[in-house]
Short mmCIF file of C-alpha atoms and ligand atoms in Angstrom, two decimals:
data_model
loop_
_atom_site.label_atom_id
_atom_site.label_comp_id
_atom_site.label_asym_id
_atom_site.label_seq_id
_atom_site.Cartn_x
_atom_site.Cartn_y
_atom_site.Cartn_z
CA MET A 1 112.83 113.71 138.67
CA THR A 2 110.80 116.31 136.79
CA GLU A 3 107.09 115.82 136.31
CA VAL A 4 106.04 112.87 134.09
CA LEU A 5 104.15 114.30 131.10
CA THR A 6 100.89 112.48 130.39
CA GLN A 7 98.84 114.77 128.13
CA LEU A 8 98.68 115.11 124.37
CA PHE A 9 101.06 117.66 122.83
CA ILE A 10 99.21 119.61 120.14
CA GLY A 11 100.14 123.00 118.69
CA GLY A 12 102.76 123.47 121.41
CA ALA A 13 100.22 122.99 124.25
CA TRP A 14 99.59 120.12 126.65
CA THR A 15 96.00 118.97 126.49
CA ASP A 16 93.65 116.17 127.54
CA ALA A 17 91.93 114.04 124.91
CA ALA A 18 88.84 115.83 123.56
CA ASP A 19 86.56 113.13 124.97
CA GLY A 20 88.55 112.98 128.24
CA ALA A 21 89.67 109.38 127.63
CA THR A 22 92.82 108.05 129.29
CA MET A 23 94.72 104.77 129.06
CA PRO A 24 96.94 102.98 131.57
CA VAL A 25 100.70 102.54 131.17
CA ASP A 26 101.99 99.35 132.83
CA ASP A 27 105.33 98.48 134.37
CA PRO A 28 106.23 95.13 132.72
CA ALA A 29 108.45 94.23 135.70
CA THR A 30 105.52 94.21 138.13
CA GLY A 31 102.39 94.24 135.98
CA GLU A 32 101.24 97.28 137.95
CA ILE A 33 99.86 100.48 136.45
CA LEU A 34 102.45 103.27 136.45
CA CYS A 35 100.12 106.09 135.44
CA HIS A 36 97.42 107.03 132.95
CA VAL A 37 98.01 109.08 129.80
CA ALA A 38 95.60 110.85 127.47
CA ASP A 39 94.02 108.47 124.95
CA ALA A 40 93.53 110.44 121.73
CA GLY A 41 90.61 109.87 119.38
CA PRO A 42 89.82 111.06 115.84
CA LYS A 43 88.99 114.61 117.00
CA ASP A 44 92.43 114.99 118.58
CA ALA A 45 94.00 113.62 115.40
CA ARG A 46 92.24 116.36 113.40
CA LEU A 47 93.52 119.02 115.80
CA ALA A 48 97.06 117.69 115.54
CA GLU A 49 96.77 117.60 111.75
CA GLU A 50 95.52 121.19 111.68
CA ALA A 51 98.43 122.30 113.90
CA ALA A 52 100.98 120.50 111.69
CA VAL A 53 99.46 121.87 108.46
CA GLN A 54 99.29 125.43 109.82
CA ALA A 55 102.91 125.35 110.99
CA GLN A 56 104.32 123.83 107.79
CA GLN A 57 104.84 126.91 105.62
CA ASP A 58 106.69 129.02 108.18
CA TRP A 59 108.72 126.05 109.34
CA ALA A 60 109.82 125.24 105.78
CA ARG A 61 111.08 128.82 105.47
CA THR A 62 113.10 128.70 108.69
CA ALA A 63 116.83 128.99 108.13
CA PRO A 64 118.51 125.58 108.11
CA ARG A 65 120.94 126.90 110.73
CA ALA A 66 118.03 127.66 113.08
CA ARG A 67 116.64 124.14 112.66
CA SER A 68 120.11 122.74 113.19
CA GLU A 69 120.56 124.65 116.43
CA ILE A 70 117.25 123.44 117.87
CA LEU A 71 118.36 119.87 117.23
CA ARG A 72 121.73 120.54 118.76
CA ARG A 73 120.18 122.05 121.92
CA ALA A 74 117.78 119.12 122.18
CA HIS A 75 120.73 116.71 121.82
CA GLU A 76 122.43 118.39 124.78
CA LEU A 77 119.26 118.45 126.90
CA ILE A 78 118.66 114.74 126.28
CA LEU A 79 122.20 113.92 127.40
CA GLU A 80 121.91 116.14 130.48
CA ARG A 81 118.79 114.18 131.44
CA THR A 82 120.15 110.74 130.70
CA ASP A 83 119.33 109.27 134.10
CA GLU A 84 115.83 110.67 134.21
CA LEU A 85 115.00 109.48 130.68
CA ALA A 86 116.58 106.07 131.29
CA HIS A 87 114.45 105.53 134.41
CA LEU A 88 111.33 106.58 132.54
CA MET A 89 112.12 104.18 129.70
CA THR A 90 112.91 101.28 132.03
CA SER A 91 109.70 101.83 133.97
CA GLU A 92 107.45 101.66 130.89
CA MET A 93 109.43 99.23 128.73
CA GLY A 94 111.45 97.04 131.10
CA LYS A 95 115.00 97.15 129.68
CA PRO A 96 117.80 97.27 132.29
CA LEU A 97 118.95 100.76 133.21
CA ALA A 98 122.38 100.31 131.62
CA GLU A 99 120.71 99.51 128.30
CA ALA A 100 118.26 102.37 128.74
CA ARG A 101 121.18 104.77 129.25
CA GLY A 102 122.74 103.35 126.09
CA GLU A 103 119.51 104.02 124.21
CA VAL A 104 119.40 107.60 125.49
CA ALA A 105 122.88 108.21 124.05
CA TYR A 106 121.94 106.48 120.78
CA ALA A 107 118.70 108.47 120.54
CA ALA A 108 120.45 111.80 121.24
CA GLU A 109 123.04 111.05 118.56
CA PHE A 110 120.34 111.12 115.85
CA PHE A 111 119.68 114.76 116.80
CA ARG A 112 123.37 115.64 116.67
CA TRP A 113 123.81 113.83 113.36
CA PHE A 114 120.80 115.55 111.76
CA SER A 115 121.75 118.93 113.22
CA GLU A 116 124.85 118.54 111.05
CA GLU A 117 122.85 117.38 108.02
CA ALA A 118 120.30 120.24 108.26
CA VAL A 119 122.87 122.71 106.94
CA ARG A 120 124.16 120.42 104.18
CA ILE A 121 120.96 119.95 102.17
CA ASP A 122 122.30 120.21 98.66
CA GLY A 123 120.76 121.30 95.39
CA GLY A 124 122.27 121.76 91.98
CA CYS A 125 122.31 123.61 88.73
CA GLY A 126 123.51 122.74 85.30
CA THR A 127 123.09 123.05 81.58
CA LEU A 128 120.61 120.72 79.87
CA PRO A 129 121.82 118.69 76.86
CA ASP A 130 120.37 121.22 74.37
CA GLY A 131 122.90 123.76 75.61
CA ARG A 132 120.26 126.49 75.99
CA ASN A 133 118.20 125.55 78.99
CA ARG A 134 119.57 125.70 82.50
CA MET A 135 118.21 123.63 85.32
CA LEU A 136 118.00 124.75 88.91
CA LEU A 137 117.43 122.00 91.48
CA THR A 138 116.30 122.70 95.02
CA ARG A 139 115.24 120.33 97.74
CA ARG A 140 112.13 121.05 99.73
CA PRO A 141 110.45 119.41 102.72
CA VAL A 142 107.79 116.85 101.74
CA GLY A 143 105.30 118.51 104.12
CA PRO A 144 103.41 117.38 107.21
CA CYS A 145 104.35 113.83 108.23
CA LEU A 146 102.82 111.10 110.34
CA LEU A 147 105.43 109.19 112.35
CA VAL A 148 104.36 105.86 113.89
CA THR A 149 106.77 104.13 116.27
CA PRO A 150 106.99 100.80 118.16
CA TRP A 151 107.61 100.17 121.88
CA ASN A 152 110.96 98.40 121.73
CA PHE A 153 113.21 101.49 121.46
CA PRO A 154 110.83 104.14 122.81
CA LEU A 155 113.21 107.08 122.46
CA ALA A 156 115.51 106.18 119.57
CA MET A 157 112.76 105.16 117.14
CA GLY A 158 111.30 108.64 117.70
CA THR A 159 114.53 110.64 117.30
CA ARG A 160 115.51 108.61 114.19
CA LYS A 161 112.40 110.09 112.50
CA ILE A 162 112.00 113.45 114.25
CA GLY A 163 115.68 114.39 113.69
CA PRO A 164 115.60 114.23 109.88
CA ALA A 165 112.05 115.66 109.72
CA ILE A 166 113.14 118.75 111.69
CA ALA A 167 116.35 119.04 109.67
CA ALA A 168 114.41 118.88 106.40
CA GLY A 169 111.77 121.41 107.53
CA CYS A 170 108.79 119.09 107.90
CA THR A 171 106.11 119.37 110.56
CA MET A 172 104.85 116.17 112.11
CA ILE A 173 102.45 114.14 114.21
CA LEU A 174 104.10 111.41 116.28
CA LYS A 175 102.01 108.42 117.33
CA PRO A 176 104.05 106.31 119.74
CA ALA A 177 103.15 102.76 120.78
CA PRO A 178 100.57 102.67 123.60
CA GLN A 179 102.88 100.60 125.85
CA THR A 180 105.58 103.33 125.87
CA PRO A 181 104.07 106.81 125.47
CA LEU A 182 106.01 108.45 128.32
CA SER A 183 109.41 108.63 126.58
CA SER A 184 107.85 110.31 123.52
CA LEU A 185 106.02 112.87 125.64
CA ALA A 186 109.24 113.63 127.54
CA LEU A 187 110.98 114.10 124.20
CA ALA A 188 108.31 116.58 123.10
CA GLY A 189 108.90 118.52 126.34
CA ILE A 190 112.62 118.65 125.61
CA LEU A 191 112.09 119.85 122.03
CA LYS A 192 109.75 122.58 123.26
CA GLU A 193 112.41 123.67 125.73
CA ALA A 194 115.00 123.60 122.93
CA GLY A 195 112.90 126.16 121.04
CA LEU A 196 110.92 124.08 118.55
CA PRO A 197 108.07 126.31 117.30
CA ASP A 198 104.49 125.38 118.20
CA GLY A 199 102.84 122.90 115.86
CA VAL A 200 106.05 121.52 114.34
CA LEU A 201 105.86 118.41 116.49
CA ASN A 202 102.55 117.09 117.80
CA VAL A 203 102.29 113.91 119.87
CA VAL A 204 99.10 111.86 120.04
CA THR A 205 99.18 108.95 122.47
CA THR A 206 96.35 106.55 121.78
CA SER A 207 94.99 103.05 122.17
CA ARG A 208 92.92 103.66 119.01
CA ALA A 209 95.70 103.61 116.41
CA GLY A 210 93.48 102.77 113.45
CA GLU A 211 90.84 105.41 114.22
CA VAL A 212 93.53 108.05 114.68
CA CYS A 213 95.85 107.22 111.77
CA GLU A 214 93.61 106.07 108.93
CA PRO A 215 91.77 109.39 108.42
CA LEU A 216 95.12 111.18 108.49
CA LEU A 217 96.58 108.92 105.81
CA ARG A 218 93.51 109.04 103.60
CA GLY A 219 92.75 112.73 104.15
CA GLY A 220 95.22 114.21 101.64
CA ARG A 221 96.89 116.74 103.97
CA ILE A 222 99.54 114.44 105.44
CA ARG A 223 102.22 114.00 102.77
CA LYS A 224 104.40 111.34 104.31
CA LEU A 225 104.20 108.31 106.59
CA SER A 226 107.33 107.11 108.36
CA PHE A 227 106.51 103.83 110.08
CA THR A 228 108.52 101.46 112.25
CA GLY A 229 106.82 98.27 113.33
CA SER A 230 105.75 94.86 112.16
CA THR A 231 105.49 93.87 108.52
CA GLY A 232 101.79 93.04 108.93
CA VAL A 233 100.86 96.53 110.14
CA GLY A 234 103.24 98.08 107.60
CA ARG A 235 101.42 96.32 104.78
CA LEU A 236 98.05 97.59 106.04
CA LEU A 237 99.33 101.17 106.26
CA LEU A 238 100.90 101.00 102.78
CA ALA A 239 97.44 100.18 101.43
CA GLN A 240 95.93 103.13 103.33
CA CYS A 241 98.63 105.42 101.90
CA ALA A 242 97.77 104.41 98.34
CA ASP A 243 94.53 106.43 98.20
CA ALA A 244 96.09 109.85 98.71
CA VAL A 245 99.47 108.72 97.24
CA VAL A 246 101.24 109.42 100.53
CA ARG A 247 104.99 108.91 100.44
CA THR A 248 106.21 106.17 102.79
CA SER A 249 109.26 104.96 104.67
CA MET A 250 108.84 101.52 106.19
CA GLU A 251 111.14 100.00 108.81
CA LEU A 252 109.60 96.59 109.32
CA GLY A 253 110.33 93.22 110.86
CA GLY A 254 113.36 91.00 110.44
CA ASN A 255 114.41 87.35 110.63
CA ALA A 256 118.17 87.76 110.92
CA PRO A 257 120.48 84.85 110.11
CA PHE A 258 123.64 84.61 112.25
CA ILE A 259 126.16 82.48 110.33
CA VAL A 260 129.24 81.01 112.00
CA PHE A 261 131.76 79.32 109.68
CA ASP A 262 134.25 76.71 110.84
CA ASP A 263 137.13 79.22 110.44
CA ALA A 264 135.44 81.82 112.70
CA ASP A 265 137.09 83.12 115.86
CA LEU A 266 134.63 81.60 118.33
CA ASP A 267 135.44 84.14 121.05
CA VAL A 268 134.39 86.90 118.66
CA ALA A 269 131.34 84.95 117.46
CA VAL A 270 130.05 84.19 120.97
CA ASP A 271 130.59 87.78 122.17
CA ALA A 272 128.74 89.01 119.09
CA ALA A 273 125.95 86.47 119.58
CA MET A 274 125.36 87.85 123.08
CA VAL A 275 124.85 91.31 121.59
CA ALA A 276 122.91 90.29 118.49
CA LYS A 277 120.61 88.07 120.52
CA MET A 278 120.40 89.73 123.92
CA ARG A 279 120.40 93.47 123.17
CA ASN A 280 117.00 94.66 124.36
CA MET A 281 116.17 91.13 125.67
CA GLY A 282 115.93 89.97 122.06
CA GLU A 283 113.12 92.46 121.40
CA ALA A 284 114.86 94.08 118.44
CA CYS A 285 114.21 93.95 114.71
CA THR A 286 117.96 93.33 114.33
CA ALA A 287 117.93 90.39 116.78
CA ALA A 288 119.64 87.23 115.53
CA ASN A 289 116.70 84.89 114.92
CA ARG A 290 118.30 81.89 113.21
CA PHE A 291 121.80 80.74 114.21
CA PHE A 292 123.38 78.71 111.41
CA VAL A 293 126.58 77.19 112.78
CA HIS A 294 128.99 75.00 110.79
CA ARG A 295 128.67 71.38 111.89
CA ALA A 296 132.37 71.25 112.91
CA VAL A 297 131.99 74.00 115.54
CA ALA A 298 128.29 73.78 116.39
CA GLU A 299 128.68 71.83 119.61
CA GLU A 300 131.37 74.10 121.01
CA PHE A 301 129.55 77.27 119.96
CA GLY A 302 126.32 76.02 121.55
CA ARG A 303 128.06 75.07 124.79
CA ARG A 304 129.84 78.41 125.10
CA LEU A 305 126.74 80.41 124.24
CA ALA A 306 124.66 78.44 126.76
CA GLU A 307 127.25 79.12 129.49
CA ARG A 308 127.15 82.85 128.82
CA MET A 309 123.35 82.97 128.52
CA GLY A 310 122.90 80.92 131.69
CA ALA A 311 125.09 83.37 133.66
CA LEU A 312 122.89 86.39 132.89
CA VAL A 313 120.90 87.83 135.78
CA VAL A 314 117.17 88.23 135.10
CA GLY A 315 115.12 90.74 137.09
CA PRO A 316 113.56 94.21 137.19
CA GLY A 317 115.55 96.60 135.01
CA THR A 318 115.94 99.10 137.85
CA ARG A 319 117.77 96.60 140.10
CA ASP A 320 121.59 96.74 140.22
CA GLY A 321 123.38 93.92 138.44
CA VAL A 322 120.40 92.87 136.31
CA ASP A 323 121.28 91.96 132.69
CA VAL A 324 117.87 90.91 131.38
CA GLY A 325 114.61 92.72 132.14
CA PRO A 326 111.03 91.56 131.55
CA LEU A 327 109.47 91.22 128.10
CA ILE A 328 107.05 93.96 127.13
CA ASP A 329 103.83 92.22 128.16
CA ARG A 330 102.11 88.88 128.69
CA THR A 331 101.17 88.64 125.01
CA GLY A 332 104.81 89.03 123.97
CA ARG A 333 105.93 86.44 126.51
CA GLY A 334 103.14 84.05 125.53
CA LYS A 335 104.36 84.15 121.92
CA VAL A 336 107.92 83.27 122.98
CA GLU A 337 106.63 80.37 125.14
CA GLU A 338 104.62 78.98 122.23
CA LEU A 339 107.55 79.18 119.82
CA VAL A 340 109.86 77.35 122.25
CA ALA A 341 107.23 74.67 122.95
CA ASP A 342 106.77 74.12 119.22
CA ALA A 343 110.55 73.81 118.63
CA VAL A 344 110.89 71.33 121.50
CA GLU A 345 107.98 69.26 120.18
CA ARG A 346 109.84 69.06 116.87
CA GLY A 347 112.98 67.72 118.54
CA ALA A 348 114.99 70.75 119.77
CA GLN A 349 117.20 70.26 122.84
CA VAL A 350 117.09 72.94 125.54
CA LEU A 351 120.68 73.71 126.62
CA VAL A 352 119.64 76.42 129.05
CA GLY A 353 116.45 78.28 130.02
CA GLY A 354 113.13 77.43 128.42
CA ARG A 355 110.97 77.68 131.57
CA THR A 356 108.80 80.64 132.48
CA PRO A 357 109.44 81.69 136.09
CA GLU A 358 106.64 81.97 138.63
CA GLY A 359 105.61 85.35 139.99
CA PRO A 360 104.65 88.78 138.75
CA GLY A 361 106.18 90.53 135.75
CA CYS A 362 106.73 89.31 132.20
CA PHE A 363 110.10 87.59 132.70
CA TYR A 364 111.48 84.88 130.42
CA PRO A 365 114.92 83.31 130.90
CA PRO A 366 117.77 83.43 128.36
CA THR A 367 117.34 80.22 126.39
CA VAL A 368 119.52 78.24 123.97
CA LEU A 369 118.01 75.55 121.74
CA THR A 370 120.07 73.18 119.58
CA ASP A 371 119.06 70.61 116.96
CA VAL A 372 116.28 72.96 115.93
CA SER A 373 114.22 71.58 113.07
CA PRO A 374 114.00 73.84 110.00
CA GLU A 375 110.24 73.22 110.16
CA SER A 376 109.97 74.89 113.58
CA ARG A 377 107.71 77.95 113.66
CA LEU A 378 110.45 80.14 115.09
CA MET A 379 112.40 79.79 111.82
CA GLY A 380 109.75 81.84 110.04
CA THR A 381 108.68 84.15 112.89
CA GLU A 382 110.44 86.95 114.76
CA ILE A 383 111.00 85.40 118.19
CA PHE A 384 111.26 88.83 119.87
CA GLY A 385 112.63 87.29 123.05
CA PRO A 386 115.86 85.93 124.60
CA VAL A 387 115.87 82.64 122.69
CA ALA A 388 118.78 81.49 120.51
CA ALA A 389 117.85 78.74 118.05
CA ILE A 390 120.83 76.85 116.60
CA LEU A 391 120.85 74.85 113.36
CA THR A 392 123.86 73.30 111.64
CA PHE A 393 125.10 73.56 108.05
CA ASP A 394 127.84 71.99 105.94
CA ASP A 395 128.76 74.38 103.14
CA GLU A 396 128.63 77.98 102.01
CA ASP A 397 126.13 77.68 99.16
CA GLU A 398 123.75 75.71 101.33
CA VAL A 399 123.84 78.23 104.20
CA LEU A 400 123.32 81.20 101.87
CA ARG A 401 120.32 79.53 100.30
CA ARG A 402 118.82 78.74 103.70
CA ALA A 403 119.60 82.18 105.14
CA ASN A 404 117.87 83.86 102.17
CA ASP A 405 114.87 81.53 102.29
CA THR A 406 112.64 84.07 104.07
CA PRO A 407 110.44 86.98 103.01
CA TRP A 408 112.44 89.31 105.30
CA GLY A 409 115.80 90.96 104.62
CA LEU A 410 116.75 93.41 107.33
CA VAL A 411 120.14 92.27 108.64
CA GLY A 412 122.47 89.28 108.63
CA TYR A 413 125.58 88.43 110.67
CA VAL A 414 128.59 86.56 109.26
CA PHE A 415 131.54 85.12 111.21
CA THR A 416 134.67 83.97 109.42
CA GLN A 417 138.35 84.91 109.47
CA GLY A 418 138.53 84.72 105.68
CA LEU A 419 138.11 88.13 104.09
CA ASP A 420 137.11 86.65 100.71
CA ARG A 421 134.48 84.47 102.25
CA GLY A 422 133.25 87.27 104.51
CA LEU A 423 132.67 89.61 101.58
CA ARG A 424 131.27 86.90 99.29
CA VAL A 425 128.71 85.79 101.86
CA SER A 426 127.84 89.37 102.89
CA GLU A 427 127.16 90.23 99.26
CA GLY A 428 125.17 87.03 98.79
CA LEU A 429 122.81 87.80 101.66
CA GLU A 430 119.53 89.43 100.64
CA VAL A 431 119.57 92.01 103.44
CA GLY A 432 119.99 95.76 103.87
CA MET A 433 122.72 95.46 106.53
CA VAL A 434 125.42 92.97 107.45
CA GLY A 435 127.48 92.60 110.62
CA LEU A 436 130.74 91.02 109.47
CA ASN A 437 132.39 89.66 112.62
CA THR A 438 130.23 91.96 114.75
CA GLY A 439 126.85 91.64 116.43
CA LEU A 440 125.91 95.33 116.28
CA VAL A 441 125.13 97.30 113.13
CA SER A 442 123.02 100.20 114.43
CA ASN A 443 124.73 103.57 114.14
CA PRO A 444 123.15 106.98 113.44
CA ALA A 445 125.80 107.68 110.78
CA ALA A 446 124.94 104.54 108.77
CA PRO A 447 121.85 103.94 106.60
CA PHE A 448 119.56 101.60 108.53
CA GLY A 449 116.90 99.59 106.71
CA GLY A 450 115.95 96.41 104.96
CA VAL A 451 115.04 94.83 101.64
CA LYS A 452 112.19 92.45 100.72
CA GLN A 453 109.41 92.60 103.35
CA SER A 454 111.68 94.30 105.89
CA GLY A 455 110.94 97.69 104.49
CA LEU A 456 111.31 100.58 102.11
CA GLY A 457 113.80 103.42 102.53
CA ARG A 458 116.60 104.08 104.99
CA GLU A 459 116.90 105.92 108.29
CA GLY A 460 120.08 107.60 109.53
CA GLY A 461 123.26 108.14 107.56
CA ARG A 462 123.65 110.73 104.81
CA VAL A 463 120.54 109.39 103.10
CA GLY A 464 118.23 109.56 106.14
CA ILE A 465 117.19 113.13 105.39
CA ASP A 466 116.32 112.27 101.76
CA GLU A 467 113.21 110.48 103.00
CA PHE A 468 111.82 113.88 104.09
CA LEU A 469 112.84 115.92 101.03
CA GLU A 470 111.49 116.33 97.49
CA TYR A 471 113.35 117.71 94.50
CA GLN A 472 112.03 120.72 92.68
CA TYR A 473 113.46 121.43 89.25
CA VAL A 474 113.16 124.89 87.70
CA ALA A 475 113.85 125.16 83.95
CA VAL A 476 115.49 128.44 82.95
CA PRO A 477 116.01 129.13 79.24
CA VAL A 478 118.97 131.39 78.43
CA ARG A 479 118.17 133.36 75.31
P1 NAP B 501 103.38 96.85 115.59
O1 NAP B 501 102.37 96.04 116.28
O2 NAP B 501 103.45 96.80 114.11
O3 NAP B 501 103.12 98.36 116.06
C1 NAP B 501 103.96 99.41 115.67
C2 NAP B 501 103.20 100.70 115.79
O4 NAP B 501 102.14 100.69 114.84
C3 NAP B 501 102.54 100.91 117.16
O5 NAP B 501 102.60 102.27 117.47
C4 NAP B 501 101.13 100.45 116.89
O6 NAP B 501 100.17 100.95 117.78
C5 NAP B 501 100.93 101.01 115.49
N1 NAP B 501 99.79 100.45 114.78
C6 NAP B 501 99.29 99.19 114.83
N2 NAP B 501 98.21 99.10 114.03
C7 NAP B 501 98.03 100.32 113.46
C8 NAP B 501 97.08 100.85 112.55
N3 NAP B 501 96.09 100.13 112.05
N4 NAP B 501 97.21 102.14 112.20
C9 NAP B 501 98.21 102.91 112.69
N5 NAP B 501 99.13 102.46 113.56
C10 NAP B 501 99.04 101.17 113.94
O7 NAP B 501 104.85 96.55 116.12
P2 NAP B 501 105.36 96.49 117.60
O8 NAP B 501 104.90 95.22 118.21
O9 NAP B 501 105.06 97.76 118.32
O10 NAP B 501 106.95 96.47 117.37
C11 NAP B 501 107.63 95.31 117.03
C12 NAP B 501 107.85 95.23 115.52
O11 NAP B 501 108.54 96.38 115.08
C13 NAP B 501 108.72 94.05 115.15
O12 NAP B 501 108.20 93.45 114.00
C14 NAP B 501 110.06 94.70 114.85
O13 NAP B 501 110.87 93.96 114.00
C15 NAP B 501 109.64 95.99 114.26
N6 NAP B 501 110.72 96.98 114.35
C16 NAP B 501 111.40 97.29 113.21
C17 NAP B 501 112.46 98.18 113.26
C18 NAP B 501 113.20 98.56 112.01
O14 NAP B 501 113.90 99.56 112.05
N7 NAP B 501 113.11 97.81 110.93
C19 NAP B 501 112.82 98.76 114.48
C20 NAP B 501 112.11 98.42 115.62
C21 NAP B 501 111.05 97.51 115.54
P3 NAP B 501 99.20 99.87 118.55
O15 NAP B 501 100.10 99.03 119.37
O16 NAP B 501 98.26 100.72 119.32
O17 NAP B 501 98.48 99.07 117.56
#
């Protein structure tokens, strides 16, 4: 394993925090400290901003092919180092190694995808309606960006933003979550090796997110915020962006409905439920949060899901054969425990799981609850853990109304063998993405994002790069 990078990455150089501060990174499987990383403060944020601003003009002028090739090289380097990156991710975040390897591939794919998009940034020209004036349209990078990412997909949430920013010609400051800084620092090392010019990407790891980010957003030099995280923090940052009219992309929380009709193929629905619920131990914005199952098949679906969930092996993500790693920290686990206790108090039956194991680490068992009351707190909260909460329904209109009865609208899952019904219900869901007879929607080639309080804008797909580009229109009279 190559050296674990623990310093700030500013202007192409590795550096300690200006005030020398460091912060611990914990292993959620043991609760032990893995290492310490630099803990940036406002002075470091100013240095990173200066580096990004200074690099912007030259970077914007770089040939799209050159930007594309850096991304392509970085894609290859990430894949070559899959094992190393997966171990790093598992150590700081907890997910089993097999899932971590899957995330490495997913993360790398954003670089390949945007290496292909970098050379396809279009423009246009045309004649205006008066017949005399011509218009010339070009697309230009928005300028220096602040990228703020969460801990749940430490590598992919970074590449999903860095890929299009590089492709578009933007410079950036990345602020990863304090629980998982190591993957982001490793990524910066790879991009440097791939030939990214100094100052284009700067990484500030910090436990002082507000002190670091607010001056950047209010200062007028950062032109764009791309944020992935909770709706509460997203709302706060939107308000901070208002002062300097900073452009925003917001990938926020979800409360995904998972709807199983009585004509669904239950083998397909249960397989998909295992993915939609258990990917990343349930710590995903796309995680199925509310299972609405038609009354006629609810008992069988619950029994089959409980069997599969009960057979999963829980343990440290580095151990062979483990399916479910620890949750991110004690706070995250405490929230899951409280939500389950509240549901049980309101009458839910525990088919499997539901008890926190003794011992070190932040483990929580795969859990299936049935007869969940609609008043339970977990109906209106992201569970962010391995807990499936099942409710029953009787007809299509009712389930659509209940599924949409939430301020969030990221993703929904629909299971039916009827094409008409599948499309009708998909179109009726107030969400940005639908899994129709599948439990996985994430794909770098598809536009990822939500409606309502799940966010603004899209990441990935053909439109992902648009978030980092502005139009410029030049009027040319022809006399
Ligand atoms: P979070 O608490 O909102 O934090 C996300 C990031 O924002 C972290 O880096 C955090 O750093 C930072 N942050 C918090 N307060 C800040 C402030 N005042 N100024 C600047 N940055 C600030 O979310 P999380 O717990 O890490 O991640 C889970 C959430 O992310 C869930 O709601 C999940 O649904 C959502 N998510 C959404 C998507 C999507 O694509 N829609 C994808 C993944 C996750 P600190 O921890 O230091 O505060």
